[in-house]
Amino acid sequence: MASGKPVVGGSDVHMMFHRLSQEALKITAEINGRYHTPEELHTLLEQLWGRDVPPSVGLFPPFHTDCGKNTIIAERVFINMGCKFQDQGGITIDEGALIGHNVVLATINHDLDPSRRQSMSYAPIHIGKNVWVGANATVLAGVTIGDGAVVAAGAVVVKDVEPNTIVGGVPAKVIKRIVVPADNAAG
């Protein structure tokens, strides 16, 4: 996944992804299947993501992912209900970011050639500090969202977003720049 090389459908690597997805499905079924205290949910997220998760991370289920092992979350991140993280290519969310309802983070692309459509390529998504991704937004593979940026609800982000910028639409375009006082800069 981290190599950036395509993964051929049916290959050993593809089958390893399939095994990881089965583990993720099991853990997310537990997360989504009943109420958990914040402490129980934190433990389940550490199992899902395979790493320490800061205690200040918040998540409201339901939550879905098809891998889980390539998500890195920093302090004070909040992920709202209904989010879907396709993280084989890697998802990094920096401190203070807010992820709205039903956000999709998709790090996978399929080959455009129909005869090789089962093959996949991966590219990471990086969401900077104090970013707000609005409800129903989609962020595609290879995108970096700069510190302090806002992605408007329903946007489809196909290219990098500069820091302290508001983007919206399909595909997302700059709506305006955010003026941040020097003593309150996000970053």
Tab-separated table of C-alpha atoms in Angstrom:
chain	number	residue	atom	x	y	z
A	1	MET	CA	0.000	0.000	0.000
A	2	ALA	CA	2.754	2.460	0.932
A	3	SER	CA	4.830	1.691	-2.176
A	4	GLY	CA	2.482	3.538	-4.516
A	5	LYS	CA	2.598	0.588	-6.908
A	6	PRO	CA	-0.651	-0.796	-8.318
A	7	VAL	CA	-2.088	-3.875	-6.646
A	8	VAL	CA	-3.295	-6.479	-9.108
A	9	GLY	CA	-6.708	-8.000	-8.381
A	10	GLY	CA	-6.343	-11.565	-7.042
A	11	SER	CA	-2.644	-11.143	-6.130
A	12	ASP	CA	-1.194	-12.108	-2.739
A	13	VAL	CA	-1.193	-8.447	-1.694
A	14	HIS	CA	-4.826	-8.073	-2.770
A	15	MET	CA	-5.743	-11.138	-0.706
A	16	MET	CA	-3.898	-9.687	2.309
A	17	PHE	CA	-6.062	-6.550	1.935
A	18	HIS	CA	-9.092	-8.800	1.875
A	19	ARG	CA	-8.037	-10.380	5.195
A	20	LEU	CA	-7.490	-6.926	6.745
A	21	SER	CA	-10.914	-5.851	5.519
A	22	GLN	CA	-12.538	-8.848	7.213
A	23	GLU	CA	-10.936	-7.828	10.523
A	24	ALA	CA	-12.092	-4.230	10.001
A	25	LEU	CA	-15.629	-5.397	9.217
A	26	LYS	CA	-15.704	-7.409	12.436
A	27	ILE	CA	-14.501	-4.504	14.605
A	28	THR	CA	-16.744	-1.913	12.914
A	29	ALA	CA	-19.736	-4.256	13.340
A	30	GLU	CA	-18.986	-4.207	17.069
A	31	ILE	CA	-18.567	-0.406	17.061
A	32	ASN	CA	-21.818	0.100	15.155
A	33	GLY	CA	-23.883	-2.699	16.665
A	34	ARG	CA	-24.589	-1.288	20.102
A	35	TYR	CA	-23.820	1.572	22.470
A	36	HIS	CA	-20.278	1.809	23.865
A	37	THR	CA	-18.969	4.162	26.514
A	38	PRO	CA	-16.290	6.562	25.256
A	39	GLU	CA	-13.677	4.383	26.974
A	40	GLU	CA	-14.959	1.199	25.272
A	41	LEU	CA	-15.092	2.970	21.915
A	42	HIS	CA	-11.509	4.188	22.397
A	43	THR	CA	-10.339	0.588	22.955
A	44	LEU	CA	-12.185	-0.588	19.824
A	45	LEU	CA	-10.611	2.213	17.754
A	46	GLU	CA	-7.148	1.188	18.935
A	47	GLN	CA	-7.910	-2.385	17.825
A	48	LEU	CA	-9.272	-1.163	14.495
A	49	TRP	CA	-6.431	1.220	13.725
A	50	GLY	CA	-3.724	-1.004	15.259
A	51	ARG	CA	-2.062	1.827	17.169
A	52	ASP	CA	-2.435	4.118	20.177
A	53	VAL	CA	-5.261	6.608	19.776
A	54	PRO	CA	-5.129	9.859	21.759
A	55	PRO	CA	-7.790	9.891	24.486
A	56	SER	CA	-9.030	13.264	23.183
A	57	VAL	CA	-10.226	11.690	19.895
A	58	GLY	CA	-13.995	11.541	19.576
A	59	LEU	CA	-16.112	9.471	17.217
A	60	PHE	CA	-19.883	9.064	16.910
A	61	PRO	CA	-20.854	5.770	15.259
A	62	PRO	CA	-21.754	4.465	12.853
A	63	PHE	CA	-18.291	4.411	11.292
A	64	HIS	CA	-17.053	2.288	8.409
A	65	THR	CA	-13.631	1.420	7.047
A	66	ASP	CA	-12.411	-1.326	4.760
A	67	CYS	CA	-8.897	-1.655	6.204
A	68	GLY	CA	-8.311	0.402	9.342
A	69	LYS	CA	-4.607	-0.163	9.729
A	70	ASN	CA	-3.555	2.902	7.723
A	71	THR	CA	-5.421	5.597	9.642
A	72	ILE	CA	-3.458	7.943	11.915
A	73	ILE	CA	-5.426	10.352	14.102
A	74	ALA	CA	-3.950	13.157	16.236
A	75	GLU	CA	-5.209	14.885	19.390
A	76	ARG	CA	-8.645	16.547	19.561
A	77	VAL	CA	-9.963	15.098	16.296
A	78	PHE	CA	-13.722	14.559	16.104
A	79	ILE	CA	-15.340	12.235	13.556
A	80	ASN	CA	-19.122	12.536	13.287
A	81	MET	CA	-21.707	9.880	12.373
A	82	GLY	CA	-21.762	7.930	9.148
A	83	CYS	CA	-18.174	8.471	7.967
A	84	LYS	CA	-16.493	6.046	5.582
A	85	PHE	CA	-12.697	5.826	5.491
A	86	GLN	CA	-11.170	3.817	2.644
A	87	ASP	CA	-7.682	3.952	4.139
A	88	GLN	CA	-5.536	1.464	2.230
A	89	GLY	CA	-3.538	4.384	0.800
A	90	GLY	CA	-3.169	6.009	4.213
A	91	ILE	CA	-5.220	8.646	6.009
A	92	THR	CA	-3.603	11.120	8.386
A	93	ILE	CA	-5.774	13.570	10.304
A	94	ASP	CA	-3.889	16.218	12.276
A	95	GLU	CA	-4.867	17.729	15.613
A	96	GLY	CA	-8.066	19.652	16.061
A	97	ALA	CA	-9.673	18.530	12.789
A	98	LEU	CA	-13.452	18.106	12.609
A	99	ILE	CA	-14.921	15.530	10.220
A	100	GLY	CA	-18.639	16.066	9.537
A	101	HIS	CA	-21.497	13.594	9.066
A	102	ASN	CA	-21.176	11.100	6.194
A	103	VAL	CA	-17.738	12.229	5.018
A	104	VAL	CA	-15.993	9.833	2.622
A	105	LEU	CA	-12.181	9.658	2.524
A	106	ALA	CA	-11.242	7.477	-0.477
A	107	THR	CA	-7.574	6.570	-1.043
A	108	ILE	CA	-8.127	3.970	-3.789
A	109	ASN	CA	-8.447	4.275	-7.551
A	110	HIS	CA	-9.221	1.430	-9.951
A	111	ASP	CA	-7.486	1.021	-13.299
A	112	LEU	CA	-9.270	2.826	-16.129
A	113	ASP	CA	-8.638	-0.050	-18.551
A	114	PRO	CA	-11.743	-2.280	-18.245
A	115	SER	CA	-9.635	-5.433	-18.643
A	116	ARG	CA	-7.609	-4.408	-15.545
A	117	ARG	CA	-10.400	-2.744	-13.559
A	118	GLN	CA	-9.826	-5.070	-10.562
A	119	SER	CA	-6.329	-3.607	-10.153
A	120	MET	CA	-6.001	-0.726	-7.711
A	121	SER	CA	-3.637	2.127	-7.002
A	122	TYR	CA	-3.387	4.020	-3.734
A	123	ALA	CA	-2.520	7.547	-2.678
A	124	PRO	CA	-2.665	9.036	0.834
A	125	ILE	CA	-5.015	11.689	2.163
A	126	HIS	CA	-3.645	14.202	4.659
A	127	ILE	CA	-5.982	16.490	6.580
A	128	GLY	CA	-4.150	19.310	8.345
A	129	LYS	CA	-4.551	20.911	11.755
A	130	ASN	CA	-7.880	22.524	12.661
A	131	VAL	CA	-9.477	21.590	9.334
A	132	TRP	CA	-13.263	21.335	9.142
A	133	VAL	CA	-14.631	18.895	6.564
A	134	GLY	CA	-18.372	19.516	6.206
A	135	ALA	CA	-21.150	16.930	6.031
A	136	ASN	CA	-21.355	14.673	2.967
A	137	ALA	CA	-18.018	15.854	1.548
A	138	THR	CA	-15.784	13.428	-0.339
A	139	VAL	CA	-11.987	13.683	-0.374
A	140	LEU	CA	-10.233	11.664	-3.075
A	141	ALA	CA	-6.892	9.866	-3.199
A	142	GLY	CA	-3.716	11.937	-3.030
A	143	VAL	CA	-5.313	15.085	-1.587
A	144	THR	CA	-3.745	17.218	1.148
A	145	ILE	CA	-5.971	19.712	2.943
A	146	GLY	CA	-3.920	22.514	4.482
A	147	ASP	CA	-4.107	23.668	8.095
A	148	GLY	CA	-7.145	25.745	8.988
A	149	ALA	CA	-9.016	25.013	5.737
A	150	VAL	CA	-12.757	24.372	5.451
A	151	VAL	CA	-14.333	21.925	3.003
A	152	ALA	CA	-17.965	22.918	2.453
A	153	ALA	CA	-20.743	20.368	2.881
A	154	GLY	CA	-21.221	18.184	-0.179
A	155	ALA	CA	-17.913	19.145	-1.819
A	156	VAL	CA	-15.849	16.664	-3.810
A	157	VAL	CA	-12.168	17.449	-3.256
A	158	VAL	CA	-10.000	16.237	-6.128
A	159	LYS	CA	-6.881	18.376	-5.597
A	160	ASP	CA	-4.922	19.881	-2.719
A	161	VAL	CA	-6.494	22.651	-0.642
A	162	GLU	CA	-4.309	25.529	0.538
A	163	PRO	CA	-4.208	26.404	4.249
A	164	ASN	CA	-6.904	28.762	5.563
A	165	THR	CA	-9.028	28.389	2.443
A	166	ILE	CA	-12.726	27.533	2.062
A	167	VAL	CA	-13.513	25.207	-0.856
A	168	GLY	CA	-16.839	23.917	-2.097
A	169	GLY	CA	-18.625	22.412	-5.068
A	170	VAL	CA	-18.083	19.502	-7.434
A	171	PRO	CA	-15.213	19.513	-8.078
A	172	ALA	CA	-14.264	21.699	-5.118
A	173	LYS	CA	-13.026	25.177	-5.950
A	174	VAL	CA	-11.824	28.042	-3.763
A	175	ILE	CA	-14.720	30.057	-2.360
A	176	LYS	CA	-12.679	32.409	-0.195
A	177	ARG	CA	-9.570	32.785	1.908
A	178	ILE	CA	-9.813	32.827	5.699
A	179	VAL	CA	-8.017	35.746	7.346
A	180	VAL	CA	-6.492	34.464	10.567
A	181	PRO	CA	-4.946	36.869	13.103
A	182	ALA	CA	-1.210	36.184	13.446
A	183	ASP	CA	-1.572	35.228	17.123
A	184	ASN	CA	-4.289	32.656	16.262
A	185	ALA	CA	-2.855	30.968	13.146
A	186	ALA	CA	-3.762	27.309	12.576
A	187	GLY	CA	-0.464	25.588	12.385
